[in-house]
């Protein structure tokens, strides 16, 4: 069947062969043609040598989720050839390097197999083993350009930009593009029935990954201190923050740095640095992943009880334990919500895409300062490390960081005495001071039992008064956190509640479900504790499907615990393979549950 701007291309290569640049070039070229596109990188957790895949979904409708099919497979890894061929949708195309003979036993009658002698072409035209490997990847981009009707001028423009100061590289890459392009034109019927065609849907948009967006957001939020211990998939967030700081946080007169980045010896030290900097008044953060959260637990509990602001980005990967470091999941919700021992609860934010990673960075720092507590931003690998199409970020130059209740030296001077944990206005949030600001202010804090005046205590009533006040602050947080995104298609008895990166698959699934005459309302949660609007939304429906990416229905459990909802009302729809969720999973799961409900 012929389609325009609706094609899924998957490239199978070997990790470490330089295919990332070629795949990025392919995706950017389509984006420059004005066509919405998303890229998903499925890579191993070693340095090089294992199979790796990159999936480019061209979607004129602008869907953001992973596709549930492969139309064109570029099978460059002999080790996974059989697996790659099996993934191709019936009627699709498989491209392979025909320099070497193909095993005739590996065949499918219902797909088209296109052999291109990529290695032979590059061996005959380029010198050096490494160059030949790299340019072989560029050559398949050229072949795809001919097969899919991708504009060669756009590719040329991108190569000129990429290698602006290295004309030799521009020439060699263009030559490789032309080799693949001309071979495809000469030997195959081009273009294929599935093609791309110029649109104007990417104007005002950028391609960016969530970690880069969050790193930029931290700069805009006023963060000056970052401490971390490297861990996949969060490391690139600190890399981005460092790069932006070098660009935007250098003193113009002295050339000195106006930021501090500490690579700590482990995650315990990293969060310790963050708490020390925050206590002294800096906006400080740490990026990590699930195993890092586990190690940080004691300090997180300390910050909750001592009431020290901190921002933690948890870019989630699969667990338990080390799990699969380069696969995605939403399996840290419970671990973060109640991190540490004792009665602790933490404010969580759930971005659904890189755009929200940027804006929620500001929200996280403002909430942490205002509530004087750790705030965690729960992204995941799919959001953090994959390329998403997002509207241009808009920035309000009038933004002023909300530092919350911080007394100035003048205010302290006018006070008879300052008491650190005295709730003077009933919202559960006490006033704080910055060390060294004034002799009447705080110079120390403690994680042991203390009374409302800040003095050490083991008195039961005094202890209980403090922890009860923290519950009042929790209810204040419920009113301050971002409201959920709610959409009513009509008054339905059934609805979906979802979170984070499930959003793209859910939105696409809702469109598909309408074709089956199943209309659902939807609520995407953006924060924990849940606001009253989440409770109201659930109350309006007889059946609520909770769509999330973990085995144990952690979002559903949080809803039951925090809002005391009848568990029978919440039906879990769980995806936890480590791969990003696609729309058909939601469609199939909802239709199955829907049929059960009607039968009952």
Coordinates of C-alpha atoms in Angstrom, one line a residue:
X1 CA 0.0 0.0 0.0
X2 CA 1.4 3.4 -0.9
X3 CA 1.7 5.9 1.9
X4 CA 3.4 9.3 2.2
X5 CA 5.1 10.5 5.4
X6 CA 4.2 7.3 7.3
X7 CA 7.2 5.0 7.3
X8 CA 9.3 3.3 9.9
X9 CA 13.0 2.7 9.2
X10 CA 15.1 0.6 11.5
X11 CA 18.9 0.3 11.1
X12 CA 20.7 -2.7 12.7
X13 CA 24.4 -2.2 13.1
X14 CA 27.3 -3.1 15.5
X15 CA 27.9 -0.9 18.4
X16 CA 31.0 1.3 17.9
X17 CA 30.9 1.3 14.1
X18 CA 30.0 5.0 13.9
X19 CA 26.4 4.5 12.7
X20 CA 25.0 7.1 15.1
X21 CA 26.2 10.0 12.9
X22 CA 24.6 8.4 9.8
X23 CA 21.3 7.7 11.6
X24 CA 21.3 11.2 13.0
X25 CA 21.9 12.6 9.5
X26 CA 18.9 10.6 8.2
X27 CA 16.6 11.8 10.9
X28 CA 17.6 15.4 10.7
X29 CA 17.2 15.5 6.9
X30 CA 13.6 14.3 7.2
X31 CA 13.0 16.9 10.0
X32 CA 14.5 19.6 7.8
X33 CA 11.9 18.7 5.1
X34 CA 9.2 19.8 7.5
X35 CA 8.1 16.2 8.4
X36 CA 7.5 15.2 12.0
X37 CA 9.9 12.4 13.0
X38 CA 11.1 10.7 16.1
X39 CA 14.3 8.6 16.7
X40 CA 14.7 5.8 19.2
X41 CA 18.1 4.4 19.9
X42 CA 18.2 0.8 21.2
X43 CA 21.8 0.2 22.3
X44 CA 23.7 -2.3 24.4
X45 CA 25.3 -1.4 27.7
X46 CA 28.9 -2.2 26.6
X47 CA 31.3 0.1 24.8
X48 CA 31.3 -1.6 21.5
X49 CA 30.8 -4.9 19.7
X50 CA 27.2 -5.9 20.5
X51 CA 24.2 -5.4 18.2
X52 CA 22.6 -1.9 18.3
X53 CA 19.5 -0.5 16.5
X54 CA 18.2 2.9 15.6
X55 CA 14.6 3.4 14.7
X56 CA 13.4 6.4 12.7
X57 CA 9.6 6.9 12.6
X58 CA 8.4 9.3 10.0
X59 CA 5.0 10.4 11.2
X60 CA 3.1 13.1 9.3
X61 CA 0.5 13.0 12.1
X62 CA 3.1 14.0 14.6
X63 CA 2.9 10.9 16.9
X64 CA 5.7 10.7 19.4
X65 CA 5.6 7.1 20.5
X66 CA 7.6 4.1 19.2
X67 CA 6.1 2.4 16.2
X68 CA 4.7 -1.1 16.4
X69 CA 6.1 -2.2 13.0
X70 CA 9.1 -1.9 10.7
X71 CA 8.6 -1.0 7.1
X72 CA 12.3 -0.7 6.0
X73 CA 15.0 -2.6 7.8
X74 CA 18.7 -1.9 7.0
X75 CA 20.3 -5.1 8.2
X76 CA 24.0 -4.3 8.6
X77 CA 24.8 -6.8 11.3
X78 CA 25.1 -10.4 10.2
X79 CA 24.7 -11.6 13.8
X80 CA 21.1 -10.3 14.0
X81 CA 20.1 -10.8 10.3
X82 CA 17.5 -13.4 11.0
X83 CA 16.0 -11.4 13.9
X84 CA 16.0 -8.2 11.9
X85 CA 14.4 -9.9 8.9
X86 CA 11.6 -11.3 11.1
X87 CA 10.7 -7.8 12.3
X88 CA 9.9 -6.4 8.8
X89 CA 6.2 -6.0 8.3
X90 CA 4.6 -8.0 5.5
X91 CA 5.2 -6.1 2.2
X92 CA 8.1 -4.3 3.6
X93 CA 11.7 -4.0 2.5
X94 CA 15.0 -5.4 3.8
X95 CA 18.3 -3.8 2.7
X96 CA 21.5 -5.7 3.2
X97 CA 25.2 -5.4 2.3
X98 CA 25.4 -7.7 -0.8
X99 CA 29.2 -7.6 -0.9
X100 CA 29.0 -11.0 0.7
X101 CA 26.6 -13.8 -0.3
X102 CA 23.4 -14.0 1.7
X103 CA 22.4 -17.3 3.3
X104 CA 19.6 -18.5 1.0
X105 CA 17.9 -20.2 4.0
X106 CA 17.3 -16.7 5.4
X107 CA 14.4 -15.6 3.3
X108 CA 10.8 -14.4 3.4
X109 CA 8.5 -14.5 0.4
X110 CA 6.3 -11.7 1.7
X111 CA 9.0 -9.0 1.9
X112 CA 11.3 -7.3 -0.7
X113 CA 15.0 -7.9 -0.2
X114 CA 17.3 -5.3 -1.7
X115 CA 21.0 -6.1 -1.9
X116 CA 23.5 -3.2 -2.1
X117 CA 27.3 -3.9 -2.2
X118 CA 28.0 -1.2 0.4
X119 CA 31.4 -2.5 1.6
X120 CA 32.6 -3.2 -2.0
X121 CA 31.7 0.4 -3.1
X122 CA 33.5 1.9 -0.1
X123 CA 36.5 -0.3 -0.4
X124 CA 36.9 0.8 -4.1
X125 CA 36.4 4.5 -3.4
X126 CA 38.0 5.2 0.0
X127 CA 41.3 4.6 1.8
X128 CA 41.7 3.4 5.4
X129 CA 39.8 0.7 7.1
X130 CA 38.1 3.0 9.7
X131 CA 37.0 5.5 7.0
X132 CA 35.5 2.7 4.9
X133 CA 33.4 1.5 7.9
X134 CA 32.2 4.9 8.7
X135 CA 31.3 5.8 5.1
X136 CA 29.5 2.6 4.5
X137 CA 27.0 3.9 7.0
X138 CA 26.7 7.1 5.1
X139 CA 26.3 5.1 1.9
X140 CA 23.1 3.4 3.2
X141 CA 21.7 6.9 4.0
X142 CA 22.3 7.7 0.3
X143 CA 20.4 4.6 -0.8
X144 CA 17.5 5.4 1.6
X145 CA 17.4 8.9 0.2
X146 CA 16.7 7.5 -3.3
X147 CA 14.3 4.8 -2.1
X148 CA 12.3 7.2 0.1
X149 CA 12.6 10.4 -1.9
X150 CA 14.6 12.3 0.7
X151 CA 15.9 15.6 -0.6
X152 CA 19.6 15.4 -1.4
X153 CA 20.0 19.1 -1.1
X154 CA 18.9 19.0 2.5
X155 CA 21.5 16.2 3.2
X156 CA 24.2 18.3 1.5
X157 CA 23.2 21.3 3.6
X158 CA 23.5 19.2 6.8
X159 CA 26.9 17.8 5.9
X160 CA 28.2 21.3 5.1
X161 CA 27.0 22.5 8.5
X162 CA 28.4 19.5 10.4
X163 CA 31.8 19.6 8.8
X164 CA 32.0 23.3 8.1
X165 CA 35.7 23.5 8.9
X166 CA 36.7 20.2 7.3
X167 CA 35.9 20.3 3.6
X168 CA 37.7 17.0 3.0
X169 CA 35.1 15.3 5.2
X170 CA 32.2 17.0 3.4
X171 CA 33.6 15.8 0.1
X172 CA 34.0 12.2 1.3
X173 CA 30.6 12.0 2.9
X174 CA 28.9 13.5 -0.2
X175 CA 30.7 10.9 -2.3
X176 CA 29.5 8.1 -0.1
X177 CA 25.9 9.5 -0.2
X178 CA 26.1 9.6 -4.0
X179 CA 27.4 6.0 -4.2
X180 CA 24.4 4.6 -2.3
X181 CA 22.0 7.0 -4.0
X182 CA 23.1 6.2 -7.6
X183 CA 23.2 2.4 -6.9
X184 CA 19.6 2.4 -5.6
X185 CA 18.4 4.5 -8.6
X186 CA 20.1 2.2 -11.1
X187 CA 19.0 -1.1 -9.6
X188 CA 15.7 -0.6 -7.9
X189 CA 12.4 1.0 -8.7
X190 CA 12.7 4.4 -6.9
X191 CA 11.0 5.7 -4.9
X192 CA 9.3 2.9 -3.0
X193 CA 5.5 3.0 -2.4
X194 CA 6.3 4.4 1.1
X195 CA 7.9 7.8 0.6
X196 CA 8.5 11.1 2.2
X197 CA 7.3 14.4 0.9
X198 CA 7.9 18.0 2.1
X199 CA 5.5 19.3 4.7
X200 CA 5.5 22.4 7.0
X201 CA 4.9 20.8 10.3
X202 CA 8.3 21.2 11.9
X203 CA 8.5 25.0 11.8
X204 CA 8.8 26.4 15.3
X205 CA 10.1 23.0 16.6
X206 CA 13.4 21.6 17.6
X207 CA 14.9 18.1 18.0
X208 CA 16.3 17.5 21.4
X209 CA 16.7 14.8 24.0
X210 CA 15.4 15.1 27.6
X211 CA 18.7 15.2 29.3
X212 CA 20.0 18.1 27.3
X213 CA 16.7 19.9 27.9
X214 CA 16.9 19.3 31.6
X215 CA 20.5 20.5 31.7
X216 CA 19.5 23.7 30.0
X217 CA 16.6 24.0 32.3
X218 CA 18.9 23.8 35.4
X219 CA 20.9 26.8 34.0
X220 CA 17.8 28.8 33.4
X221 CA 16.5 27.9 36.9
X222 CA 19.6 29.4 38.4
X223 CA 21.4 26.2 39.4
X224 CA 25.1 26.9 40.1
X225 CA 26.1 23.6 41.8
X226 CA 25.9 20.1 40.3
X227 CA 27.3 17.0 41.9
X228 CA 27.0 13.5 40.5
X229 CA 28.5 10.1 40.1
X230 CA 28.2 8.9 36.4
X231 CA 25.5 6.4 35.7
X232 CA 23.5 5.5 32.6
X233 CA 21.2 7.0 31.5
X234 CA 21.6 10.2 33.4
X235 CA 25.2 11.1 32.7
X236 CA 24.5 13.2 29.7
X237 CA 22.3 15.5 31.8
X238 CA 25.4 16.7 33.7
X239 CA 27.4 16.8 30.5
X240 CA 24.8 19.2 29.0
X241 CA 24.7 21.3 32.2
X242 CA 28.5 21.6 32.1
X243 CA 28.5 22.6 28.5
X244 CA 25.8 25.2 29.0
X245 CA 27.5 26.6 32.1
X246 CA 30.8 27.0 30.1
X247 CA 28.8 29.0 27.6
X248 CA 26.5 31.1 29.9
X249 CA 28.2 31.1 33.4
X250 CA 31.6 32.6 32.7
X251 CA 32.4 35.9 34.3
X252 CA 33.0 38.3 31.4
X253 CA 35.7 40.4 33.2
X254 CA 37.7 37.7 34.9
X255 CA 36.9 34.7 32.8
X256 CA 36.3 32.8 36.0
X257 CA 33.6 30.2 36.4
X258 CA 30.4 31.1 38.1
X259 CA 29.4 27.5 38.7
X260 CA 30.7 24.4 40.5
X261 CA 30.5 20.8 39.2
X262 CA 31.8 18.0 41.4
X263 CA 32.2 14.4 40.1
X264 CA 31.9 12.7 43.5
X265 CA 33.4 9.3 44.4
X266 CA 29.9 7.8 44.7
X267 CA 26.2 8.7 44.8
X268 CA 26.3 9.2 48.6
X269 CA 28.9 11.9 48.3
X270 CA 27.1 13.5 45.4
X271 CA 23.9 14.0 47.3
X272 CA 25.9 15.1 50.3
X273 CA 27.6 17.9 48.2
X274 CA 24.1 18.9 46.9
X275 CA 22.7 19.2 50.4
X276 CA 25.7 21.2 51.7
X277 CA 25.5 23.6 48.8
X278 CA 21.7 23.9 49.2
X279 CA 21.9 24.5 52.9
X280 CA 24.3 27.4 52.1
X281 CA 21.9 28.9 49.7
X282 CA 22.9 27.7 46.3
X283 CA 20.6 26.0 43.9
X284 CA 22.1 22.6 43.6
X285 CA 21.1 19.3 42.0
X286 CA 22.3 15.8 41.1
X287 CA 21.3 13.5 38.2
X288 CA 21.2 9.8 38.8
X289 CA 19.2 6.6 38.1
X290 CA 17.6 3.9 40.2
X291 CA 20.7 2.4 41.7
X292 CA 21.9 5.9 42.6
X293 CA 18.6 6.6 44.4
X294 CA 19.1 3.5 46.4
X295 CA 22.5 4.7 47.6
X296 CA 21.3 8.2 48.3
X297 CA 18.5 7.1 50.6
X298 CA 20.0 8.0 54.0
X299 CA 20.9 11.6 52.9
X300 CA 17.5 12.0 51.2
X301 CA 15.8 11.2 54.5
X302 CA 18.1 13.6 56.3
X303 CA 17.1 16.4 53.9
X304 CA 13.4 15.6 54.4
X305 CA 13.6 15.8 58.2
X306 CA 16.2 18.6 58.4
X307 CA 14.2 20.4 55.6
X308 CA 17.0 21.1 53.2
X309 CA 16.1 21.9 49.6
X310 CA 17.5 19.6 46.9
X311 CA 16.7 18.7 43.3
X312 CA 17.3 15.1 42.1
X313 CA 16.8 14.0 38.5
X314 CA 16.1 10.3 38.3
X315 CA 16.4 9.2 34.7
X316 CA 14.9 5.7 35.2
X317 CA 16.2 2.5 33.6
X318 CA 15.1 -1.1 34.1
X319 CA 15.6 -2.8 37.5
X320 CA 15.7 -4.5 39.9
X321 CA 19.4 -4.2 40.9
X322 CA 21.6 -3.3 37.9
X323 CA 18.8 -4.5 35.6
X324 CA 19.3 -3.5 32.0
X325 CA 21.1 -0.2 32.2
X326 CA 20.3 0.9 28.6
X327 CA 16.6 0.0 28.6
X328 CA 13.7 2.2 29.8
X329 CA 11.2 1.7 32.5
X330 CA 9.2 3.6 35.1
X331 CA 10.1 1.4 38.0
X332 CA 11.4 3.9 40.6
X333 CA 8.1 5.6 41.5
X334 CA 7.6 3.9 44.9
X335 CA 11.4 4.0 45.7
X336 CA 11.4 7.8 45.1
X337 CA 8.0 8.6 46.7
X338 CA 9.1 7.1 50.0
X339 CA 12.9 7.1 49.8
X340 CA 14.7 6.6 53.1
X341 CA 13.6 5.1 56.4
X342 CA 11.0 6.4 58.8
X343 CA 7.8 8.2 57.8
X344 CA 9.0 10.2 54.7
X345 CA 7.3 11.3 51.6
X346 CA 8.8 13.2 48.7
X347 CA 7.5 15.5 46.0
X348 CA 7.8 14.0 42.5
X349 CA 7.5 15.6 39.1
X350 CA 6.8 13.5 36.0
X351 CA 7.9 15.1 32.6
X352 CA 6.4 13.4 29.5
X353 CA 8.9 14.7 27.0
X354 CA 12.1 16.9 26.7
X355 CA 10.0 20.1 26.6
X356 CA 8.6 19.3 30.1
X357 CA 12.1 18.3 31.2
X358 CA 13.1 21.9 30.5
X359 CA 10.2 23.6 32.2
X360 CA 9.9 21.2 35.1
X361 CA 13.5 22.0 36.0
X362 CA 12.4 25.5 37.0
X363 CA 9.4 24.0 38.8
X364 CA 11.5 21.5 40.7
X365 CA 14.0 24.2 42.0
X366 CA 11.1 26.5 42.9
X367 CA 9.2 23.8 44.8
X368 CA 12.4 22.6 46.6
X369 CA 13.1 26.1 47.8
X370 CA 9.5 26.9 48.7
X371 CA 8.9 23.6 50.5
X372 CA 12.4 23.2 51.8
X373 CA 12.6 19.6 50.9
X374 CA 14.0 17.3 48.2
X375 CA 12.1 17.3 44.9
X376 CA 12.7 14.6 42.4
X377 CA 12.1 14.8 38.6
X378 CA 11.4 11.3 37.3
X379 CA 12.3 11.1 33.7
X380 CA 13.3 7.8 32.0
X381 CA 15.8 6.6 29.4
X382 CA 13.3 7.0 26.5
X383 CA 12.8 10.7 27.3
X384 CA 16.4 11.4 28.5
X385 CA 18.5 9.9 25.7
X386 CA 16.2 9.7 22.6
X387 CA 15.6 12.5 20.1
X388 CA 12.1 14.1 20.3
X389 CA 10.4 16.8 18.3
X390 CA 9.4 19.6 20.6
X391 CA 8.0 23.1 20.2
X392 CA 10.6 25.8 20.6
X393 CA 11.3 26.6 24.2
X394 CA 9.9 29.9 25.3
X395 CA 11.5 31.8 28.1
X396 CA 10.0 34.6 30.2
X397 CA 12.8 37.1 31.0
X398 CA 10.8 38.2 34.0
X399 CA 11.2 34.8 35.7
X400 CA 12.4 35.2 39.2
X401 CA 13.4 32.1 41.2
X402 CA 11.0 31.4 44.1
X403 CA 13.4 31.1 47.0
X404 CA 10.5 30.6 49.5
X405 CA 10.7 31.7 53.1
X406 CA 14.3 32.9 53.5
X407 CA 14.8 35.6 56.1
X408 CA 17.2 38.4 55.2
X409 CA 19.8 39.9 57.5
X410 CA 17.5 42.9 58.0
X411 CA 14.6 40.8 58.9
X412 CA 16.7 38.8 61.4
X413 CA 18.0 42.0 62.9
X414 CA 14.4 43.1 63.7
X415 CA 13.6 39.8 65.4
X416 CA 14.1 39.0 69.1
X417 CA 14.9 35.4 68.4
X418 CA 14.8 33.1 65.3
X419 CA 13.4 29.5 65.7
X420 CA 14.1 27.3 62.7
X421 CA 11.1 24.9 62.8
X422 CA 8.4 27.3 64.1
X423 CA 5.3 27.3 61.7
X424 CA 4.2 30.9 62.1
X425 CA 1.5 30.9 59.4
X426 CA 0.0 27.4 59.4
X427 CA 1.1 26.1 56.0
X428 CA 3.6 23.7 57.5
X429 CA 6.5 25.6 56.0
X430 CA 8.9 27.3 58.4
X431 CA 11.3 30.2 57.8
X432 CA 14.9 29.4 57.2
X433 CA 18.1 31.5 57.1
X434 CA 21.4 31.1 55.2
X435 CA 24.5 30.4 57.3
X436 CA 26.6 33.5 57.9
X437 CA 23.8 35.9 57.0
X438 CA 23.3 37.1 60.6
X439 CA 24.3 35.9 64.0
X440 CA 20.7 35.2 64.9
X441 CA 20.3 32.8 62.0
X442 CA 21.0 29.1 61.8
X443 CA 24.5 27.8 61.5
X444 CA 23.9 24.1 62.0
X445 CA 21.1 21.6 61.3
X446 CA 20.5 18.1 62.5
X447 CA 18.8 14.9 61.3
X448 CA 18.1 13.7 64.8
X449 CA 15.0 14.4 66.9
X450 CA 14.3 18.2 67.3
X451 CA 11.5 20.4 68.5
X452 CA 9.8 23.3 66.8
X453 CA 12.5 25.6 68.1
X454 CA 15.3 23.6 66.5
X455 CA 16.6 22.2 69.8
X456 CA 17.5 18.5 70.3
X457 CA 14.7 16.5 71.9
X458 CA 13.6 13.0 72.6
X459 CA 10.4 14.2 74.1
X460 CA 7.5 12.3 72.5
X461 CA 5.1 15.2 72.2
X462 CA 7.7 17.6 70.8
X463 CA 8.8 15.0 68.2
X464 CA 5.2 14.3 67.2
X465 CA 4.5 18.0 66.8
X466 CA 7.3 18.3 64.2
X467 CA 6.4 15.2 62.2
X468 CA 2.7 16.2 62.2
X469 CA 3.7 19.6 60.9
X470 CA 5.5 17.9 58.0
X471 CA 2.2 16.4 57.1
X472 CA 0.7 19.8 57.0
X473 CA 3.5 20.8 54.6
X474 CA 2.7 17.8 52.5
X475 CA -0.9 19.0 52.1
X476 CA 0.5 22.4 51.1
X477 CA 2.6 20.7 48.5
X478 CA -0.5 19.1 47.0
X479 CA -1.8 22.6 46.2
X480 CA 1.5 23.8 44.7
X481 CA 2.5 21.0 42.4
X482 CA 1.7 21.1 38.7
X483 CA -1.9 20.1 37.8
X484 CA -2.5 17.0 35.7
X485 CA -3.3 17.3 32.0
X486 CA -6.9 16.2 31.6
X487 CA -8.9 15.7 28.4
X488 CA -12.5 14.8 28.1
X489 CA -13.6 13.4 24.7
X490 CA -17.1 13.1 26.1
X491 CA -18.8 12.0 29.3
X492 CA -17.5 8.4 29.5
X493 CA -17.7 5.8 32.2
X494 CA -14.2 4.7 31.4
X495 CA -10.9 6.6 31.5
X496 CA -7.1 6.3 31.4
X497 CA -4.8 7.7 34.0
X498 CA -1.1 7.6 32.9
X499 CA 2.2 9.2 33.6
X500 CA 5.5 10.4 31.9
X501 CA 6.6 8.9 28.7
X502 CA 3.5 6.7 28.3
X503 CA 1.8 9.9 27.0
X504 CA 2.7 9.6 23.4
X505 CA 1.5 6.0 23.1
X506 CA -1.7 6.8 25.0
X507 CA -2.6 9.8 22.8
X508 CA -2.1 7.8 19.7
X509 CA -4.0 4.8 21.1
X510 CA -7.0 7.1 21.9
X511 CA -7.2 8.0 18.2
X512 CA -7.1 4.3 17.2
X513 CA -9.7 3.4 19.9
X514 CA -12.1 5.9 18.4
X515 CA -12.1 3.8 15.3
X516 CA -13.4 1.0 17.4
X517 CA -16.1 3.3 18.9
X518 CA -14.3 3.3 22.3
X519 CA -14.0 6.8 23.7
X520 CA -12.0 7.4 26.8
X521 CA -11.2 10.4 28.9
X522 CA -7.6 10.8 30.0
X523 CA -5.7 12.2 32.9
X524 CA -1.9 12.5 32.7
X525 CA -0.4 13.0 36.1
X526 CA 2.4 15.4 36.4
X527 CA 3.2 15.3 40.1
X528 CA 3.0 13.5 43.4
X529 CA 1.4 14.3 45.8
X530 CA -1.7 14.1 43.6
X531 CA -3.8 17.2 43.5
X532 CA -7.5 17.2 44.2
X533 CA -8.3 17.3 40.4
X534 CA -6.8 13.8 40.1
X535 CA -9.2 12.6 42.8
X536 CA -12.1 14.3 41.2
X537 CA -11.3 12.9 37.7
X538 CA -11.1 9.3 39.0
X539 CA -14.4 9.8 41.0
X540 CA -16.2 10.7 37.8
X541 CA -15.5 7.3 36.2
X542 CA -16.6 3.7 36.9
X543 CA -13.5 2.2 35.5
X544 CA -10.0 3.7 35.2
X545 CA -7.2 2.1 33.3
X546 CA -3.8 3.0 34.9
X547 CA -1.2 2.8 32.1
X548 CA 2.4 2.7 33.2
X549 CA 5.7 1.0 32.5
X550 CA 6.6 -1.3 35.4
X551 CA 5.6 -4.8 36.6
X552 CA 4.1 -3.9 40.0
X553 CA 1.6 -1.1 39.1
X554 CA 3.5 1.4 41.1
X555 CA 1.5 4.5 40.0
X556 CA -1.7 2.6 40.8
X557 CA -0.4 1.8 44.3
X558 CA 0.5 5.5 44.9
X559 CA -3.0 6.5 43.8
X560 CA -4.5 4.0 46.3
X561 CA -2.2 5.1 49.1
X562 CA -2.3 8.8 48.6
X563 CA -6.0 9.3 47.6
X564 CA -7.5 6.2 49.4
X565 CA -9.2 5.1 46.2
X566 CA -11.0 1.8 45.9
X567 CA -8.5 -0.6 44.3
X568 CA -11.2 -2.4 42.4
X569 CA -11.8 0.8 40.4
X570 CA -8.2 1.0 39.0
X571 CA -7.3 -1.5 36.3
X572 CA -3.6 -1.8 35.7
X573 CA -2.3 -1.9 32.1
X574 CA 1.4 -2.7 32.5
X575 CA 4.2 -2.6 30.0
X576 CA 7.7 -3.5 31.3
X577 CA 9.8 -5.2 28.7
X578 CA 12.4 -2.4 28.7
X579 CA 11.4 -1.1 25.3
X580 CA 9.3 2.1 25.0
X581 CA 5.6 1.6 25.0
X582 CA 3.8 1.7 21.6
X583 CA 0.2 2.6 20.9
X584 CA -1.0 -0.8 19.9
X585 CA -0.1 -2.2 23.3
X586 CA -2.6 0.3 24.9
X587 CA -5.2 -0.4 22.3
X588 CA -5.1 -4.2 22.7
X589 CA -5.0 -4.0 26.5
X590 CA -7.9 -1.5 26.7
X591 CA -10.1 -3.5 24.3
X592 CA -9.5 -6.7 26.3
X593 CA -10.5 -5.0 29.6
X594 CA -13.3 -3.2 27.9
X595 CA -14.8 -6.5 26.6
X596 CA -14.5 -7.9 30.1
X597 CA -16.3 -5.0 31.6
X598 CA -19.1 -5.2 29.1
X599 CA -19.4 -9.0 29.6
X600 CA -19.7 -8.4 33.3

